[in-house]
mmCIF file of C-alpha atoms and ligand atoms in Angstrom:
data_model
loop_
_atom_site.group_PDB
_atom_site.id
_atom_site.type_symbol
_atom_site.label_atom_id
_atom_site.label_comp_id
_atom_site.label_asym_id
_atom_site.label_seq_id
_atom_site.Cartn_x
_atom_site.Cartn_y
_atom_site.Cartn_z
ATOM 1 C CA MET A 1 -58.968 -50.889 -48.211
ATOM 2 C CA ALA A 2 -56.784 -53.146 -45.622
ATOM 3 C CA GLU A 3 -53.088 -53.228 -45.922
ATOM 4 C CA SER A 4 -50.090 -54.807 -44.690
ATOM 5 C CA ALA A 5 -46.317 -54.269 -44.632
ATOM 6 C CA THR A 6 -44.461 -57.890 -44.640
ATOM 7 C CA LYS A 7 -42.831 -57.541 -47.752
ATOM 8 C CA ILE A 8 -39.078 -56.006 -46.713
ATOM 9 C CA LEU A 9 -36.919 -54.308 -49.463
ATOM 10 C CA LEU A 10 -34.025 -53.360 -46.970
ATOM 11 C CA THR A 11 -33.007 -55.177 -43.922
ATOM 12 C CA GLU A 12 -31.687 -53.241 -41.163
ATOM 13 C CA GLN A 13 -28.097 -54.133 -42.146
ATOM 14 C CA VAL A 14 -28.248 -53.071 -45.395
ATOM 15 C CA ILE A 15 -29.515 -49.688 -44.196
ATOM 16 C CA ARG A 16 -27.087 -49.172 -42.060
ATOM 17 C CA ASP A 17 -24.139 -50.185 -44.127
ATOM 18 C CA LYS A 18 -25.613 -47.363 -46.749
ATOM 19 C CA VAL A 19 -26.035 -44.891 -44.031
ATOM 20 C CA LYS A 20 -22.648 -45.126 -42.952
ATOM 21 C CA GLU A 21 -21.264 -45.137 -46.661
ATOM 22 C CA LEU A 22 -22.891 -42.085 -47.019
ATOM 23 C CA ALA A 23 -21.947 -40.605 -43.467
ATOM 24 C CA ALA A 24 -18.244 -40.906 -44.321
ATOM 25 C CA THR A 25 -18.811 -38.895 -47.779
ATOM 26 C CA ILE A 26 -20.528 -36.360 -46.330
ATOM 27 C CA ALA A 27 -18.402 -36.372 -43.477
ATOM 28 C CA GLY A 28 -15.421 -36.101 -45.820
ATOM 29 C CA GLU A 29 -17.137 -32.896 -47.634
ATOM 30 C CA TYR A 30 -18.020 -31.304 -44.823
ATOM 31 C CA ASN A 31 -15.036 -31.850 -42.501
ATOM 32 C CA GLY A 32 -14.466 -28.170 -40.851
ATOM 33 C CA LYS A 33 -17.499 -26.792 -42.085
ATOM 34 C CA ASN A 34 -20.202 -27.015 -38.872
ATOM 35 C CA PRO A 35 -23.084 -27.315 -41.511
ATOM 36 C CA VAL A 36 -26.910 -26.954 -40.485
ATOM 37 C CA VAL A 37 -28.580 -30.321 -40.999
ATOM 38 C CA VAL A 38 -32.070 -29.853 -41.572
ATOM 39 C CA GLY A 39 -34.278 -32.896 -41.183
ATOM 40 C CA ILE A 40 -37.692 -32.815 -42.706
ATOM 41 C CA LEU A 41 -40.064 -34.071 -40.424
ATOM 42 C CA LYS A 42 -41.585 -36.682 -39.494
ATOM 43 C CA GLY A 43 -40.181 -39.155 -41.682
ATOM 44 C CA ALA A 44 -36.369 -37.961 -42.055
ATOM 45 C CA CYS A 45 -36.060 -37.717 -38.093
ATOM 46 C CA ILE A 46 -34.784 -41.627 -37.547
ATOM 47 C CA PHE A 47 -32.053 -41.521 -40.933
ATOM 48 C CA LEU A 48 -31.270 -37.843 -40.103
ATOM 49 C CA SER A 49 -30.161 -39.307 -36.231
ATOM 50 C CA ASP A 50 -28.479 -41.882 -37.759
ATOM 51 C CA LEU A 51 -26.681 -40.399 -40.019
ATOM 52 C CA ILE A 52 -25.348 -37.721 -37.954
ATOM 53 C CA ARG A 53 -24.371 -40.223 -35.504
ATOM 54 C CA GLU A 54 -22.244 -41.866 -38.279
ATOM 55 C CA MET A 55 -21.057 -38.562 -39.620
ATOM 56 C CA GLN A 56 -19.412 -37.613 -36.518
ATOM 57 C CA ILE A 57 -18.672 -33.838 -37.016
ATOM 58 C CA PRO A 58 -19.591 -31.175 -35.143
ATOM 59 C CA CYS A 59 -23.163 -29.629 -37.060
ATOM 60 C CA THR A 60 -26.486 -27.866 -35.829
ATOM 61 C CA VAL A 61 -29.623 -29.636 -36.204
ATOM 62 C CA ASP A 62 -32.910 -28.404 -36.981
ATOM 63 C CA PHE A 63 -36.128 -29.381 -38.888
ATOM 64 C CA VAL A 64 -39.204 -28.141 -40.458
ATOM 65 C CA ARG A 65 -42.553 -29.392 -41.273
ATOM 66 C CA ILE A 66 -43.428 -29.293 -44.569
ATOM 67 C CA ALA A 67 -47.583 -30.517 -45.343
ATOM 68 C CA SER A 68 -48.742 -31.077 -48.808
ATOM 69 C CA TYR A 69 -52.567 -31.974 -49.046
ATOM 70 C CA GLY A 70 -53.737 -34.037 -51.346
ATOM 71 C CA ALA A 71 -54.181 -38.076 -51.633
ATOM 72 C CA LYS A 72 -52.663 -39.709 -49.169
ATOM 73 C CA LYS A 73 -50.017 -41.814 -50.995
ATOM 74 C CA GLU A 74 -48.744 -38.448 -53.203
ATOM 75 C CA THR A 75 -47.765 -35.085 -52.843
ATOM 76 C CA SER A 76 -50.235 -32.313 -54.279
ATOM 77 C CA GLY A 77 -48.942 -29.311 -55.440
ATOM 78 C CA ASN A 78 -50.131 -27.312 -52.646
ATOM 79 C CA ILE A 79 -47.175 -27.285 -49.910
ATOM 80 C CA THR A 80 -46.876 -25.260 -47.290
ATOM 81 C CA ILE A 81 -43.901 -25.415 -44.534
ATOM 82 C CA THR A 82 -46.172 -25.597 -41.119
ATOM 83 C CA LYS A 83 -43.048 -25.613 -38.827
ATOM 84 C CA ASP A 84 -39.783 -23.406 -40.166
ATOM 85 C CA LEU A 85 -36.360 -23.636 -38.815
ATOM 86 C CA GLU A 86 -35.315 -21.576 -35.642
ATOM 87 C CA THR A 87 -31.700 -21.746 -37.071
ATOM 88 C CA PRO A 88 -30.954 -18.621 -39.766
ATOM 89 C CA VAL A 89 -28.975 -20.341 -42.650
ATOM 90 C CA LYS A 90 -27.803 -17.319 -44.383
ATOM 91 C CA GLY A 91 -23.677 -17.641 -44.885
ATOM 92 C CA ARG A 92 -24.173 -21.121 -43.503
ATOM 93 C CA ASP A 93 -23.371 -24.578 -45.165
ATOM 94 C CA VAL A 94 -27.106 -26.290 -44.739
ATOM 95 C CA LEU A 95 -27.772 -30.102 -45.436
ATOM 96 C CA VAL A 96 -31.099 -30.989 -46.195
ATOM 97 C CA VAL A 97 -32.201 -34.212 -45.166
ATOM 98 C CA GLU A 98 -35.045 -36.042 -45.998
ATOM 99 C CA ASP A 99 -36.604 -39.735 -46.087
ATOM 100 C CA ILE A 100 -37.463 -40.314 -49.829
ATOM 101 C CA VAL A 101 -38.040 -38.164 -52.920
ATOM 102 C CA ASP A 102 -41.059 -39.081 -54.893
ATOM 103 C CA THR A 103 -42.588 -36.465 -57.603
ATOM 104 C CA GLY A 104 -39.862 -34.290 -56.316
ATOM 105 C CA LEU A 105 -42.402 -31.355 -55.143
ATOM 106 C CA THR A 106 -41.537 -31.211 -51.868
ATOM 107 C CA LEU A 107 -37.922 -30.766 -52.016
ATOM 108 C CA SER A 108 -38.160 -28.591 -54.995
ATOM 109 C CA TYR A 109 -39.970 -26.567 -53.436
ATOM 110 C CA PHE A 110 -38.061 -26.514 -50.164
ATOM 111 C CA VAL A 111 -34.654 -25.809 -51.748
ATOM 112 C CA GLU A 112 -35.776 -22.944 -53.140
ATOM 113 C CA VAL A 113 -36.733 -21.692 -49.671
ATOM 114 C CA ILE A 114 -33.914 -21.952 -48.308
ATOM 115 C CA LYS A 115 -31.978 -20.513 -51.296
ATOM 116 C CA GLN A 116 -33.637 -17.510 -50.246
ATOM 117 C CA ARG A 117 -32.081 -17.213 -47.656
ATOM 118 C CA GLN A 118 -28.929 -17.313 -48.960
ATOM 119 C CA PRO A 119 -27.050 -19.919 -47.970
ATOM 120 C CA ALA A 120 -23.230 -20.138 -47.820
ATOM 121 C CA THR A 121 -23.902 -23.392 -49.533
ATOM 122 C CA LEU A 122 -26.910 -26.336 -49.891
ATOM 123 C CA ARG A 123 -27.001 -29.781 -50.824
ATOM 124 C CA VAL A 124 -29.758 -32.447 -50.387
ATOM 125 C CA CYS A 125 -29.044 -36.121 -48.945
ATOM 126 C CA VAL A 126 -32.463 -38.371 -49.668
ATOM 127 C CA LEU A 127 -32.111 -41.943 -48.009
ATOM 128 C CA LEU A 128 -34.472 -43.272 -50.683
ATOM 129 C CA ASP A 129 -35.164 -42.047 -54.259
ATOM 130 C CA LYS A 130 -37.871 -43.038 -56.941
ATOM 131 C CA PRO A 131 -36.851 -41.236 -60.167
ATOM 132 C CA LYS A 132 -39.836 -42.848 -61.991
ATOM 133 C CA ARG A 133 -42.249 -40.616 -60.272
ATOM 134 C CA ARG A 134 -40.840 -37.290 -60.741
ATOM 135 C CA ILE A 135 -43.061 -34.659 -61.776
ATOM 136 C CA VAL A 136 -40.661 -31.911 -61.417
ATOM 137 C CA PRO A 137 -37.023 -32.607 -62.121
ATOM 138 C CA PHE A 138 -35.158 -33.137 -59.106
ATOM 139 C CA SER A 139 -31.509 -34.342 -58.580
ATOM 140 C CA ALA A 140 -30.553 -34.954 -54.787
ATOM 141 C CA ASP A 141 -26.585 -35.019 -54.160
ATOM 142 C CA TYR A 142 -26.899 -37.607 -52.221
ATOM 143 C CA VAL A 143 -28.800 -40.571 -52.380
ATOM 144 C CA GLY A 144 -28.950 -44.055 -50.450
ATOM 145 C CA PHE A 145 -31.237 -46.275 -52.567
ATOM 146 C CA SER A 146 -32.838 -45.900 -55.629
ATOM 147 C CA ILE A 147 -36.326 -47.738 -55.667
ATOM 148 C CA GLU A 148 -39.210 -48.532 -57.953
ATOM 149 C CA ASP A 149 -42.360 -47.490 -57.888
ATOM 150 C CA GLU A 150 -43.676 -48.934 -55.077
ATOM 151 C CA PHE A 151 -45.170 -47.405 -51.832
ATOM 152 C CA VAL A 152 -42.559 -48.398 -48.793
ATOM 153 C CA VAL A 153 -42.828 -47.986 -44.889
ATOM 154 C CA GLY A 154 -40.552 -48.583 -42.128
ATOM 155 C CA TYR A 155 -36.974 -46.630 -40.844
ATOM 156 C CA GLY A 156 -39.157 -43.426 -39.918
ATOM 157 C CA LEU A 157 -41.796 -43.490 -43.192
ATOM 158 C CA ASP A 158 -44.812 -44.090 -42.239
ATOM 159 C CA TYR A 159 -48.568 -45.285 -43.875
ATOM 160 C CA ASN A 160 -51.562 -43.229 -42.332
ATOM 161 C CA GLU A 161 -48.759 -42.529 -38.772
ATOM 162 C CA LYS A 162 -48.844 -46.829 -38.890
ATOM 163 C CA TYR A 163 -45.171 -48.662 -38.993
ATOM 164 C CA ARG A 164 -42.328 -45.542 -38.787
ATOM 165 C CA TYR A 165 -40.590 -47.936 -35.442
ATOM 166 C CA LEU A 166 -39.831 -50.631 -38.466
ATOM 167 C CA ARG A 167 -36.086 -51.207 -38.326
ATOM 168 C CA ASP A 168 -36.233 -52.341 -42.105
ATOM 169 C CA ILE A 169 -38.091 -50.749 -45.075
ATOM 170 C CA ARG A 170 -41.028 -52.512 -46.541
ATOM 171 C CA ILE A 171 -43.318 -52.376 -49.189
ATOM 172 C CA VAL A 172 -47.014 -51.838 -48.516
ATOM 173 C CA GLY A 173 -49.805 -54.236 -50.067
ATOM 174 C CA SER A 174 -52.889 -54.509 -49.960
ATOM 175 C CA THR A 175 -54.498 -57.556 -48.091
ATOM 176 C CA ASP A 176 -58.112 -57.188 -50.032
HETATM 177 P P1 5GP B 13 -42.998 -36.227 -52.831
HETATM 178 O O1 5GP B 13 -42.886 -34.503 -52.828
HETATM 179 O O2 5GP B 13 -41.134 -35.744 -53.685
HETATM 180 O O3 5GP B 13 -43.446 -36.290 -54.259
HETATM 181 O O4 5GP B 13 -42.489 -36.515 -51.725
HETATM 182 C C1 5GP B 13 -41.990 -36.519 -50.591
HETATM 183 C C2 5GP B 13 -42.552 -36.976 -49.360
HETATM 184 O O5 5GP B 13 -43.845 -37.926 -50.206
HETATM 185 C C3 5GP B 13 -42.018 -38.014 -48.766
HETATM 186 O O6 5GP B 13 -41.456 -37.210 -47.671
HETATM 187 C C4 5GP B 13 -42.937 -38.841 -47.926
HETATM 188 O O7 5GP B 13 -43.654 -38.235 -47.361
HETATM 189 C C5 5GP B 13 -43.591 -38.887 -49.140
HETATM 190 N N1 5GP B 13 -43.245 -40.570 -49.955
HETATM 191 C C6 5GP B 13 -43.119 -40.466 -51.057
HETATM 192 N N2 5GP B 13 -42.889 -41.471 -51.671
HETATM 193 C C7 5GP B 13 -43.175 -42.355 -50.514
HETATM 194 C C8 5GP B 13 -43.680 -43.782 -49.996
HETATM 195 O O8 5GP B 13 -43.432 -44.378 -50.601
HETATM 196 N N3 5GP B 13 -43.579 -43.815 -48.620
HETATM 197 C C9 5GP B 13 -44.155 -43.028 -47.174
HETATM 198 N N4 5GP B 13 -44.262 -43.586 -46.077
HETATM 199 N N5 5GP B 13 -44.111 -41.544 -48.165
HETATM 200 C C10 5GP B 13 -43.372 -41.204 -49.319
#
């Protein structure tokens, strides 16, 4: 089935304004704390890059890669870490940054993994939230946009590795 991404959901400007707003809130709460900002690869890379530059506070940046095997457009229950953090987080203030929370499976799994490493504090920031799709309960501490149940791409989010480079966020539709 062919697909296209022509319908813009969030423009570059709208995203930029929201990232600034989130960054100001986070910077206020983490001022003087030097948090470990953990990005979940690959989707969060652009959001995290913009967010920390807007936050303008000292922080350590690290990344994890989490794989979930299953259907292409959704997370299965089989979740594993394929690239772990290089930074010890025990006693640190950890801020997990993710592109989107959908079923909640990925973040609820990852939050438990980090909790076992005994951080001082642990919070989660997501750019996008699809609350209607939850399979397990999960609430992020910072949410950019709550969106409907539609598959979106751009600003780091992909569809089969396509569209990550887009400056805006678009809805993927079928052309068939
Ligand atoms: P969850 O485990 O909450 O179901 O989903 C988390 C992951 O599923 C996200 O990090 C992302 O990789 C993928 N995902 C969920 N919804 C979307 C979407 O609308 N667009 C894209 N590109 N990925 C999504």
